[in-house]
mmCIF file of C-alpha atoms in Angstrom:
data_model
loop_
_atom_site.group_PDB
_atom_site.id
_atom_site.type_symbol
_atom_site.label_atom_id
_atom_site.label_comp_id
_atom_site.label_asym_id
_atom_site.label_seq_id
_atom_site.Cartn_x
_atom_site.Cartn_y
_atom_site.Cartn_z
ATOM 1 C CA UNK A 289 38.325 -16.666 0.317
ATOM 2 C CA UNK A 290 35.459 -17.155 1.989
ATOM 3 C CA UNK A 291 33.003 -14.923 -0.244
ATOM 4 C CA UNK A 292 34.679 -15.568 -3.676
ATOM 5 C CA UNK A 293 32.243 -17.684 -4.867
ATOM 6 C CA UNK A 294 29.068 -15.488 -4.367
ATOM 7 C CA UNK A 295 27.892 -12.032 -6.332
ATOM 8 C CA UNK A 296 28.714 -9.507 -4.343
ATOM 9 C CA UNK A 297 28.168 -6.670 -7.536
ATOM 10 C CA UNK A 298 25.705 -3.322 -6.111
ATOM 11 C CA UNK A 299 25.080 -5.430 -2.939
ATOM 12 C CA UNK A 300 24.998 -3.052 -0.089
ATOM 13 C CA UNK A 301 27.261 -4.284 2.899
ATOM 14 C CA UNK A 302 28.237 -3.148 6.551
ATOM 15 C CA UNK A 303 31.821 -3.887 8.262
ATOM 16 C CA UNK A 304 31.848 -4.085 12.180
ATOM 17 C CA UNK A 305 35.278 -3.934 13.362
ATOM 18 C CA UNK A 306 36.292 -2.708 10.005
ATOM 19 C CA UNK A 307 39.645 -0.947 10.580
ATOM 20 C CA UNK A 308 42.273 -0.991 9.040
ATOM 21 C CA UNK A 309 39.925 -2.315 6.293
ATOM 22 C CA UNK A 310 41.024 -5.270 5.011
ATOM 23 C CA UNK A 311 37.533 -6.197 4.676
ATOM 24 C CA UNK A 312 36.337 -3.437 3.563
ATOM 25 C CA UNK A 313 39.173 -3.115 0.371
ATOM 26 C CA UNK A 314 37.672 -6.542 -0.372
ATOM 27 C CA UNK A 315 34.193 -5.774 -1.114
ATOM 28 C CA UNK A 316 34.808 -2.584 -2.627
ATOM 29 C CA UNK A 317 37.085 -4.774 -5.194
ATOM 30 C CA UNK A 318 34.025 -7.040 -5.808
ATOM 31 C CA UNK A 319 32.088 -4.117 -7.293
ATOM 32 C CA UNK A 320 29.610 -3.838 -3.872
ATOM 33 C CA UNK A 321 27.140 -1.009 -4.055
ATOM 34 C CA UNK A 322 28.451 0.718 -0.514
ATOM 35 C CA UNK A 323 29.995 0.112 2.687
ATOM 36 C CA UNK A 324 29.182 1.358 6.238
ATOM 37 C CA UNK A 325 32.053 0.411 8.648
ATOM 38 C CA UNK A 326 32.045 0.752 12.179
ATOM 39 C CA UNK A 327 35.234 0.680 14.207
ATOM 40 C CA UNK A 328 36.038 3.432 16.318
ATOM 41 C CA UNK A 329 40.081 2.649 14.442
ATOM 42 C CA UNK A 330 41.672 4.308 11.410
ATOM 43 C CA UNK A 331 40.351 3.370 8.258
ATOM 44 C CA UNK A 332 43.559 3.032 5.367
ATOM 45 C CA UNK A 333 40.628 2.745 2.512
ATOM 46 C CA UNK A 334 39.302 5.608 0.916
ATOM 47 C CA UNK A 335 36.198 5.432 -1.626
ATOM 48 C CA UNK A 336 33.231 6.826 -2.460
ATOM 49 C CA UNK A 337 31.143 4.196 -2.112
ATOM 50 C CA UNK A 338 32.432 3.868 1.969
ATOM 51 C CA UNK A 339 31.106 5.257 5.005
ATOM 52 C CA UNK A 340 32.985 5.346 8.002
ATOM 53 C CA UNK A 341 31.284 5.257 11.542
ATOM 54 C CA UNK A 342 34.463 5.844 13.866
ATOM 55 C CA UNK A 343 32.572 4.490 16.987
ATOM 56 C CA UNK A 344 31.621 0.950 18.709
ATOM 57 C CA UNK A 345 29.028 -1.175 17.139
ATOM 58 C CA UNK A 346 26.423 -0.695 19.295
ATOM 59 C CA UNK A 347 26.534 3.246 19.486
ATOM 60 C CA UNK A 348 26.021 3.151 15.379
ATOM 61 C CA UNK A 349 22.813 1.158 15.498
ATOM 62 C CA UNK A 350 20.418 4.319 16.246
ATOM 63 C CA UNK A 351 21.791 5.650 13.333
ATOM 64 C CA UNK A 352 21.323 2.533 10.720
ATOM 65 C CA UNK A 353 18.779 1.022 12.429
ATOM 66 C CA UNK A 354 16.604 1.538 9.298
ATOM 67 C CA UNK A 355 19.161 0.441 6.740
ATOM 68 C CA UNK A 356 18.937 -3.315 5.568
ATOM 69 C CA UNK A 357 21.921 -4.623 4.394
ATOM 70 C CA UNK A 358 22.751 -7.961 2.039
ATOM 71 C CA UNK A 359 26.060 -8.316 3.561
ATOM 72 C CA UNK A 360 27.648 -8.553 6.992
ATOM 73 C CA UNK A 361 31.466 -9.161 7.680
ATOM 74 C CA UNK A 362 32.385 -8.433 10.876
ATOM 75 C CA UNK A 363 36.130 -9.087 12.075
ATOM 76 C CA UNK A 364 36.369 -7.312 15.284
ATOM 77 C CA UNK A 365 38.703 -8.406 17.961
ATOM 78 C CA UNK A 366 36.478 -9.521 20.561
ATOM 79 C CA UNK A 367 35.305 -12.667 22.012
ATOM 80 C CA UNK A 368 33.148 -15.154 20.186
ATOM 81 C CA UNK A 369 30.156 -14.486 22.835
ATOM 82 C CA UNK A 370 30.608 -10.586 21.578
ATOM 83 C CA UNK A 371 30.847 -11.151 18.486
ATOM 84 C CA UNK A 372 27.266 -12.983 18.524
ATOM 85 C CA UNK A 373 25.921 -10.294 20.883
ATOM 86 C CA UNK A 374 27.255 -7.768 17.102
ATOM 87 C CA UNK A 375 25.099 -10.476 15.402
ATOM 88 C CA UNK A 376 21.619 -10.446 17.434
ATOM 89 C CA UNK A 377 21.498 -6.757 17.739
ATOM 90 C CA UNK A 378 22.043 -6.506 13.335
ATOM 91 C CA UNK A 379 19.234 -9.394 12.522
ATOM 92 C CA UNK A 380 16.897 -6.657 12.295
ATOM 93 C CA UNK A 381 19.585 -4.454 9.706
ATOM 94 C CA UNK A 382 19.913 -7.622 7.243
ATOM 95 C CA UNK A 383 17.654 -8.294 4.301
ATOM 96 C CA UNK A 384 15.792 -11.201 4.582
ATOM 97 C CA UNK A 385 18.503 -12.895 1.695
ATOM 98 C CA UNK A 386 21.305 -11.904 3.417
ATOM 99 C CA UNK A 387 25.079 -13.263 3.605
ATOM 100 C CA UNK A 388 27.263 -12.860 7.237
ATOM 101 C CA UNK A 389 30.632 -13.551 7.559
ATOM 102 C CA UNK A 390 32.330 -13.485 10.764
ATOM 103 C CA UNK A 391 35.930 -14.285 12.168
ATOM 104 C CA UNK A 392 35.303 -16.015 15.525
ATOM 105 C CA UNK A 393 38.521 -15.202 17.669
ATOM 106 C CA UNK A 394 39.222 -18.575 19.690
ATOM 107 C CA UNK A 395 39.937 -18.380 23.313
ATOM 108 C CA UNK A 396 42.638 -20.263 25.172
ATOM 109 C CA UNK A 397 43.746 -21.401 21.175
ATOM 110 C CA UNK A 398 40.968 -24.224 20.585
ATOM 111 C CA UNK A 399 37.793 -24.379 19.504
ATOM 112 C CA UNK A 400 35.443 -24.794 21.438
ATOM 113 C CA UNK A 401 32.493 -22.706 19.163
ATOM 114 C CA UNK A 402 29.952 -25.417 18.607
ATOM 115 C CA UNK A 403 27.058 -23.554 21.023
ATOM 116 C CA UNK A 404 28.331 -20.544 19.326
ATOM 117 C CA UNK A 405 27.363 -21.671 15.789
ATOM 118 C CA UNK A 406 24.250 -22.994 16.827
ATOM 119 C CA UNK A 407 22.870 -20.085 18.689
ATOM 120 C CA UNK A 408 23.896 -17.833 15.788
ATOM 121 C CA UNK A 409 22.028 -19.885 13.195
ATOM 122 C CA UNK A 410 18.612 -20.447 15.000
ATOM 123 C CA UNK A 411 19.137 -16.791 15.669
ATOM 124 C CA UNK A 412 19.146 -15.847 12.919
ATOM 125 C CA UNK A 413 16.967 -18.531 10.518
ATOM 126 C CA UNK A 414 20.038 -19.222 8.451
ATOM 127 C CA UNK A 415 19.974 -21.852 6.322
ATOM 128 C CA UNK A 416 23.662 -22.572 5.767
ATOM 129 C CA UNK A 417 26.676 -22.286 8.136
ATOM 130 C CA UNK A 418 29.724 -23.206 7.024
ATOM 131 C CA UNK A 419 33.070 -22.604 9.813
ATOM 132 C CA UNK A 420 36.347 -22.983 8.309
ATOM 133 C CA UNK A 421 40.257 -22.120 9.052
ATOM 134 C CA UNK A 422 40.872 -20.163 6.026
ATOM 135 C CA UNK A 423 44.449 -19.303 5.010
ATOM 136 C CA UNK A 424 44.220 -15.464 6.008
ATOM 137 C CA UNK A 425 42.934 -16.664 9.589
ATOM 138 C CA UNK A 426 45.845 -16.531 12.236
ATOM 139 C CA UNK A 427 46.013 -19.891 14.434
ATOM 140 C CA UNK A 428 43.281 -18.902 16.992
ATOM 141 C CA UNK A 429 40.887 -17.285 14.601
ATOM 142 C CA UNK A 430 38.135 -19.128 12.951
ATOM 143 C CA UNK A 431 36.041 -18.436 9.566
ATOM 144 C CA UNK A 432 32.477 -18.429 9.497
ATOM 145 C CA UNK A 433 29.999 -17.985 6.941
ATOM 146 C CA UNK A 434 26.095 -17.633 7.033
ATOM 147 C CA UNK A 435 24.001 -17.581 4.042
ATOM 148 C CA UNK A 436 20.031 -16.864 4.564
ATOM 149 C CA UNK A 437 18.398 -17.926 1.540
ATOM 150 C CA UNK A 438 14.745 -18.165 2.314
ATOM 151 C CA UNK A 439 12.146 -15.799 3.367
ATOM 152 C CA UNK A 440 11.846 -15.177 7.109
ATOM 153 C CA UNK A 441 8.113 -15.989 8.153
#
């Protein structure tokens, strides 16, 4: 839903927390370039155009820390806080014009993500945020999207 309405065609795109790859069968369907996911789970999608990392986040980033990337989705089951921690540690893996979607999941059922949001988008320069509850999102889950349209200085 929350990436219909932008081109996603020959983009190149990394999944954290990608299994079962839900995700992942989404961008492929879009006509992306490739995929890197990085969950230490199953994948259920098989492609050419994917590449599965079966560990954590943070144990893949030696390994595509000179990739850049135009896309980000990152649905891992993990606390908002973690979840930004996944999103400071990939600024430097995203092209300067670069689109991040996240699902935030809520704790104790309510939102309470405002100094999330923030942090994430003076973080990282965004220039539009936009958090919704999107159909597919289960009651304590949260959709956010982050489009960088301008040049970093």
């Amino acid at each position: 839903e929350s990436l219909s309405s932008h081109n996603l065609l020959h983009k190149k795109c990394i999944d954290i927390g990608s299994s079962p790859g839900g995700w992942t069968s989404y961008l492929l369907e879009r006509g992306v370039g490739n995929v890197i996911c990085v969950d230490p789970g199953v994948m259920e999608v098989e492609d050419d155009r994917l590449v599965h990392m079966k560990c954590k986040f943070e144990d893949a980033l030696s390994d595509i820390s000179s990739s850049k990337f135009d896309v980000l989705v990152c649905d891992a089951n993990v606390f908002p806080e973690v979840a930004v921690g996944f999103l400071e540690n990939a600024m430097g893996i995203m092209e300067e014009e670069c689109l991040v979607n996240v699902t935030l999941k809520l704790t104790n059922g309510r939102w309470e993500g405002e100094e999330v949001i923030e942090r994430i988008k003076v973080m990282g320069g965004f220039d539009e945020v936009k958090v919704e509850w999107l159909f597919a999102n289960g009651r304590k889950e949260r959709n956010m999207l982050l489009r960088r349209s301008k040049k970093i200085s």
